[in-house]
PDB file of C-alpha atoms in Angstrom:
ATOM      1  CA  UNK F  22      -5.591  22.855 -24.024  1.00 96.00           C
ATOM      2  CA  UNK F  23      -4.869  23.568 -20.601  1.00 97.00           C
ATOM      3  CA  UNK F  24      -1.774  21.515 -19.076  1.00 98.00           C
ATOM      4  CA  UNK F  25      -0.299  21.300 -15.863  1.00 98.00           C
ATOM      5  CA  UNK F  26       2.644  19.005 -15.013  1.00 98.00           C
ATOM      6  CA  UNK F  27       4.239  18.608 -11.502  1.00 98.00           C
ATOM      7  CA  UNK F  28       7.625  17.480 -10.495  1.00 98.00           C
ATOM      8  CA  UNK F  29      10.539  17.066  -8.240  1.00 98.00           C
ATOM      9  CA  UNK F  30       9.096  14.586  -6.241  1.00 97.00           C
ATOM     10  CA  UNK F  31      11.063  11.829  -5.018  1.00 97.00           C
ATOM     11  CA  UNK F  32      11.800   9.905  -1.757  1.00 98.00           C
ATOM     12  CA  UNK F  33      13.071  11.793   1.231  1.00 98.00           C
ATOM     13  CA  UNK F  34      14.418  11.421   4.371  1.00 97.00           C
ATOM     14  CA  UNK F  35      12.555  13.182   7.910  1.00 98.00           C
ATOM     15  CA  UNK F  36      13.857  16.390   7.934  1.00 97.00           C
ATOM     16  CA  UNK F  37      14.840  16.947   4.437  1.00 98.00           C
ATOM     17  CA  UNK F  38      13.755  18.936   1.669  1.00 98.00           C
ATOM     18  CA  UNK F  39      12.261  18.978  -1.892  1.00 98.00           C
ATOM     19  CA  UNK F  40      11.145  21.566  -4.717  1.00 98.00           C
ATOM     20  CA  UNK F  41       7.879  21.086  -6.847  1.00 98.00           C
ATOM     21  CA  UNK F  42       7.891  22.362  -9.472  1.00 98.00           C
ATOM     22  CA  UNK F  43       4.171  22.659 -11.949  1.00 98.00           C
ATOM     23  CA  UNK F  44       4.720  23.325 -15.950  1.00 98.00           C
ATOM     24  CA  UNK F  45       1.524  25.047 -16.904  1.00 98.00           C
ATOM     25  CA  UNK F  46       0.857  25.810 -20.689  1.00 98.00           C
ATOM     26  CA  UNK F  47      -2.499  26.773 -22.706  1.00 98.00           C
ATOM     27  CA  UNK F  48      -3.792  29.256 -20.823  1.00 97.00           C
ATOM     28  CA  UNK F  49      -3.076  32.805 -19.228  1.00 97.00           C
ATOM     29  CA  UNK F  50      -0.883  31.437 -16.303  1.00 97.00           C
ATOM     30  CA  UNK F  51      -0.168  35.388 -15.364  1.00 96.00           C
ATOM     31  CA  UNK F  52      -3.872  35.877 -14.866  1.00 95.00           C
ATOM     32  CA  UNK F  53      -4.692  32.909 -12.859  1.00 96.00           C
ATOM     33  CA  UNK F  54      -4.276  32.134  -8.558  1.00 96.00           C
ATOM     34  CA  UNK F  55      -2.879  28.587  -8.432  1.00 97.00           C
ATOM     35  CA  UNK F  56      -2.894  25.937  -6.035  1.00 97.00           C
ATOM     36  CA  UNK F  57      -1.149  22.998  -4.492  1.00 98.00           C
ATOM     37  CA  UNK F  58      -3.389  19.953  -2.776  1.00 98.00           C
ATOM     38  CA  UNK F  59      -1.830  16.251  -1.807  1.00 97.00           C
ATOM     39  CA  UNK F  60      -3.503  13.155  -1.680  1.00 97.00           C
ATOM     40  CA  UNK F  61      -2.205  11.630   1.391  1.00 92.00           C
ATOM     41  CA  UNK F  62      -2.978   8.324   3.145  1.00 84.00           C
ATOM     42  CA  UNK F  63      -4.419   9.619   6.108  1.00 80.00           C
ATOM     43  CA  UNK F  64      -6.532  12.323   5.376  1.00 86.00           C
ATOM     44  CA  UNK F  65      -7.732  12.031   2.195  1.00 89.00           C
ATOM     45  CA  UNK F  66      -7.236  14.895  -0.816  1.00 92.00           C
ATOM     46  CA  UNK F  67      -6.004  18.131   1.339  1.00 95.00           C
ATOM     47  CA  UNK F  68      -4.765  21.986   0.400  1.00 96.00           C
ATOM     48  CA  UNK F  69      -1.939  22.797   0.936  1.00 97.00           C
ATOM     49  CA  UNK F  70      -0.661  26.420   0.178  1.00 97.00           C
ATOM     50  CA  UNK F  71      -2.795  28.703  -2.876  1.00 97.00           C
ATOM     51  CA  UNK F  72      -0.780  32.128  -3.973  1.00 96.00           C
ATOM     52  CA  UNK F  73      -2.108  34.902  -6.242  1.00 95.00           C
ATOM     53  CA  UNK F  74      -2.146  35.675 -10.101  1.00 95.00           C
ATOM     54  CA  UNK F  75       1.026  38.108  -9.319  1.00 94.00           C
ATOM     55  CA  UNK F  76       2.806  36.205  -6.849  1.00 94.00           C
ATOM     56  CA  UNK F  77       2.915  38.764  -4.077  1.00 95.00           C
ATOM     57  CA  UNK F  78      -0.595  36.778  -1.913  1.00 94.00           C
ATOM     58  CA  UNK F  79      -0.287  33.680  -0.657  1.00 96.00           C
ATOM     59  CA  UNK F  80      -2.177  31.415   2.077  1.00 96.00           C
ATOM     60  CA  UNK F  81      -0.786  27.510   3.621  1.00 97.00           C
ATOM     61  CA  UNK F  82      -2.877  25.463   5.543  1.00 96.00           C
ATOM     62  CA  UNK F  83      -1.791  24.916   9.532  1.00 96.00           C
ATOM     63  CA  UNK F  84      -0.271  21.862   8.985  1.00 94.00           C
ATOM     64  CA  UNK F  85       2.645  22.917   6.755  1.00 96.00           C
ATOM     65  CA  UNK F  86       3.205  26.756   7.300  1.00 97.00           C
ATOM     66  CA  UNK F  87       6.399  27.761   9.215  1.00 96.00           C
ATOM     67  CA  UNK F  88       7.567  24.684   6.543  1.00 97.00           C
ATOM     68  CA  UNK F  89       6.543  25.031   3.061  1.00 97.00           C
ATOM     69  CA  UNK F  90       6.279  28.181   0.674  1.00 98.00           C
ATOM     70  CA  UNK F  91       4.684  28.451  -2.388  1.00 98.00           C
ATOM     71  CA  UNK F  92       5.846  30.312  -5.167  1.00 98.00           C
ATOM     72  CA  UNK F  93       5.342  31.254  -8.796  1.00 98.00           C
ATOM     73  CA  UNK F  94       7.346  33.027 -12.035  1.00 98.00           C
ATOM     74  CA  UNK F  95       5.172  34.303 -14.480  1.00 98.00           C
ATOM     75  CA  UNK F  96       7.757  34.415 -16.898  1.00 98.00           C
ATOM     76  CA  UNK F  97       8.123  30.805 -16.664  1.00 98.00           C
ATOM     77  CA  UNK F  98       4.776  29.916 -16.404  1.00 98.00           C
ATOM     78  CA  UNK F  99       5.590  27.669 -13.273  1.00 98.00           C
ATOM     79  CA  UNK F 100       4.623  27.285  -9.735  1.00 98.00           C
ATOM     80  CA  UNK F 101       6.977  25.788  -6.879  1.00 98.00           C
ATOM     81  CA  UNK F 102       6.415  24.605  -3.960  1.00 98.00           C
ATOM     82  CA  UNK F 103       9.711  24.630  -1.447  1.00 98.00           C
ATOM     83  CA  UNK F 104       8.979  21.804   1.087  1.00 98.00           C
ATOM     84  CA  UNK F 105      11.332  21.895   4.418  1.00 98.00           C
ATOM     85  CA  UNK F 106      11.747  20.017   7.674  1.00 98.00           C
ATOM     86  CA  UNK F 107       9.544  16.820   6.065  1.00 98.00           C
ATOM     87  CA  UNK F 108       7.802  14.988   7.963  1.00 96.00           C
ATOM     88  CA  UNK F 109       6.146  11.301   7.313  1.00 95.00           C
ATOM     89  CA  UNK F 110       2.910  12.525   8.067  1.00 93.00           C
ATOM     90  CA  UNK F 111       3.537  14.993   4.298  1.00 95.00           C
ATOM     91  CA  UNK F 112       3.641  11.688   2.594  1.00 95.00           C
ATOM     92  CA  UNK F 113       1.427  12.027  -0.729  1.00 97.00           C
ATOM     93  CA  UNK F 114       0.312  12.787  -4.034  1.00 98.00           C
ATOM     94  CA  UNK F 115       1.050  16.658  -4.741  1.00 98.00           C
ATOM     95  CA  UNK F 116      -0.863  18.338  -7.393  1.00 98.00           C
ATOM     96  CA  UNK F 117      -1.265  21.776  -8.760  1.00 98.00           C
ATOM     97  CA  UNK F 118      -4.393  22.795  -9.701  1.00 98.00           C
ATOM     98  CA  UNK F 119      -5.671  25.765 -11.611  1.00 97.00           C
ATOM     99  CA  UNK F 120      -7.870  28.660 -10.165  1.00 96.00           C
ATOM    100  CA  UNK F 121     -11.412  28.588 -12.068  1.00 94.00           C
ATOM    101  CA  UNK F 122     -11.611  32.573 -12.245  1.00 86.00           C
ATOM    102  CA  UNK F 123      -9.532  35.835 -13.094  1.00 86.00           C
ATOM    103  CA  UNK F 124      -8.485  38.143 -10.709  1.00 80.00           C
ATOM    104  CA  UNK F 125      -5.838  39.624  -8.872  1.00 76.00           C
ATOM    105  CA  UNK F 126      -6.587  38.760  -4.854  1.00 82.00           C
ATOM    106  CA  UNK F 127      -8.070  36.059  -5.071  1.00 83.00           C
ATOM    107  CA  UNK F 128      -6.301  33.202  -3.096  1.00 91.00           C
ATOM    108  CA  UNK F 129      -9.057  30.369  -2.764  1.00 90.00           C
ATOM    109  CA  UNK F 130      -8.537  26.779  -1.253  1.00 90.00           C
ATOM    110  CA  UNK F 131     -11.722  24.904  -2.095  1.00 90.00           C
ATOM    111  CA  UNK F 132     -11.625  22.002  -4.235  1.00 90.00           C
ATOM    112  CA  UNK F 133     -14.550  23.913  -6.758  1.00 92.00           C
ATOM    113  CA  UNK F 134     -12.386  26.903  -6.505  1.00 93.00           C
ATOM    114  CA  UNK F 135     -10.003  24.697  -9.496  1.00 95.00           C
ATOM    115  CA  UNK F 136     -10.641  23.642 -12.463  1.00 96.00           C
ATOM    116  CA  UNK F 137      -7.784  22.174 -13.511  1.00 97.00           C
ATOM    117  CA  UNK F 138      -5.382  19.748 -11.921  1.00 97.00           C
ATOM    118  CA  UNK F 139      -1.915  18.143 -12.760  1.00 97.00           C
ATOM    119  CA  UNK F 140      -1.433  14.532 -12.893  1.00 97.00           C
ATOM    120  CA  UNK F 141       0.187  14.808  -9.826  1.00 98.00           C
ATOM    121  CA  UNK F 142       4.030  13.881  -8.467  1.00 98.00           C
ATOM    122  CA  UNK F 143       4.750  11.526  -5.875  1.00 98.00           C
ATOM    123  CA  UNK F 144       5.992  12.465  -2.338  1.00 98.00           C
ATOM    124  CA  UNK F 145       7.418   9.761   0.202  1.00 97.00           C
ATOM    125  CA  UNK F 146       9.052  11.119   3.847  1.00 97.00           C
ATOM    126  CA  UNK F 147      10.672   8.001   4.896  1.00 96.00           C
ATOM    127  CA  UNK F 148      13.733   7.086   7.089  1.00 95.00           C
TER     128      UNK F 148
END
């Protein structure tokens, strides 16, 4: 059974920082891109950053790169997600979500691009 479980999340002030970090069990996780979306008040369900099977591809949407970087050890079978500089507006929901196919490049950031998702970890940017 496939399993992904986020944390790290937690209540932050403008400015700061936080690590995500996604547990992922019952499947290949070597073999597999992986992503991270947030469910945010303003603009609904959103991606954020994706990154390749091996780690060394990755892609961030506008609104957080220069910010936020995405990583992954396959050892570990876990995917982080380094958030600096916070801002209110990166108030949300984070998720990880699991890439539906098998392959080495790909880096995708569609919602039918996943498969699986986490159950998600709170994130709150608040003075």
């Amino acid at each position: 059974e496939v399993q992904l479980v986020e944390s790290g999340g937690g209540l932050v002030q403008p400015g700061g920082s936080l690590r995500l970090s996604c547990a992922a069990s019952g499947f290949t996780f070597s073999s597999y891109a992986m992503s991270w979306f947030r469910l945010t008040p303003g603009k609904g369900l959103e991606w954020v950053s994706a990154v390749n099977s091996g780690g060394d591809s990755t892609r961030y949407a506008d609104s957080v790169k220069g910010r936020i970087t995405i990583s992954r050890d396959n050892a570990k079978n876990t995917l982080y997600l380094q958030m600096n500089s916070l801002k209110p507006e990166d108030t949300g929901v984070y998720y990880c979500a699991k890439s539906q196919f098998v392959s080495s490049d790909y880096v995708p950031s569609g919602l039918v691009d996943y498969d699986y998702w986490g159950q998600g970890t709170q994130v709150t940017v608040s003075s």
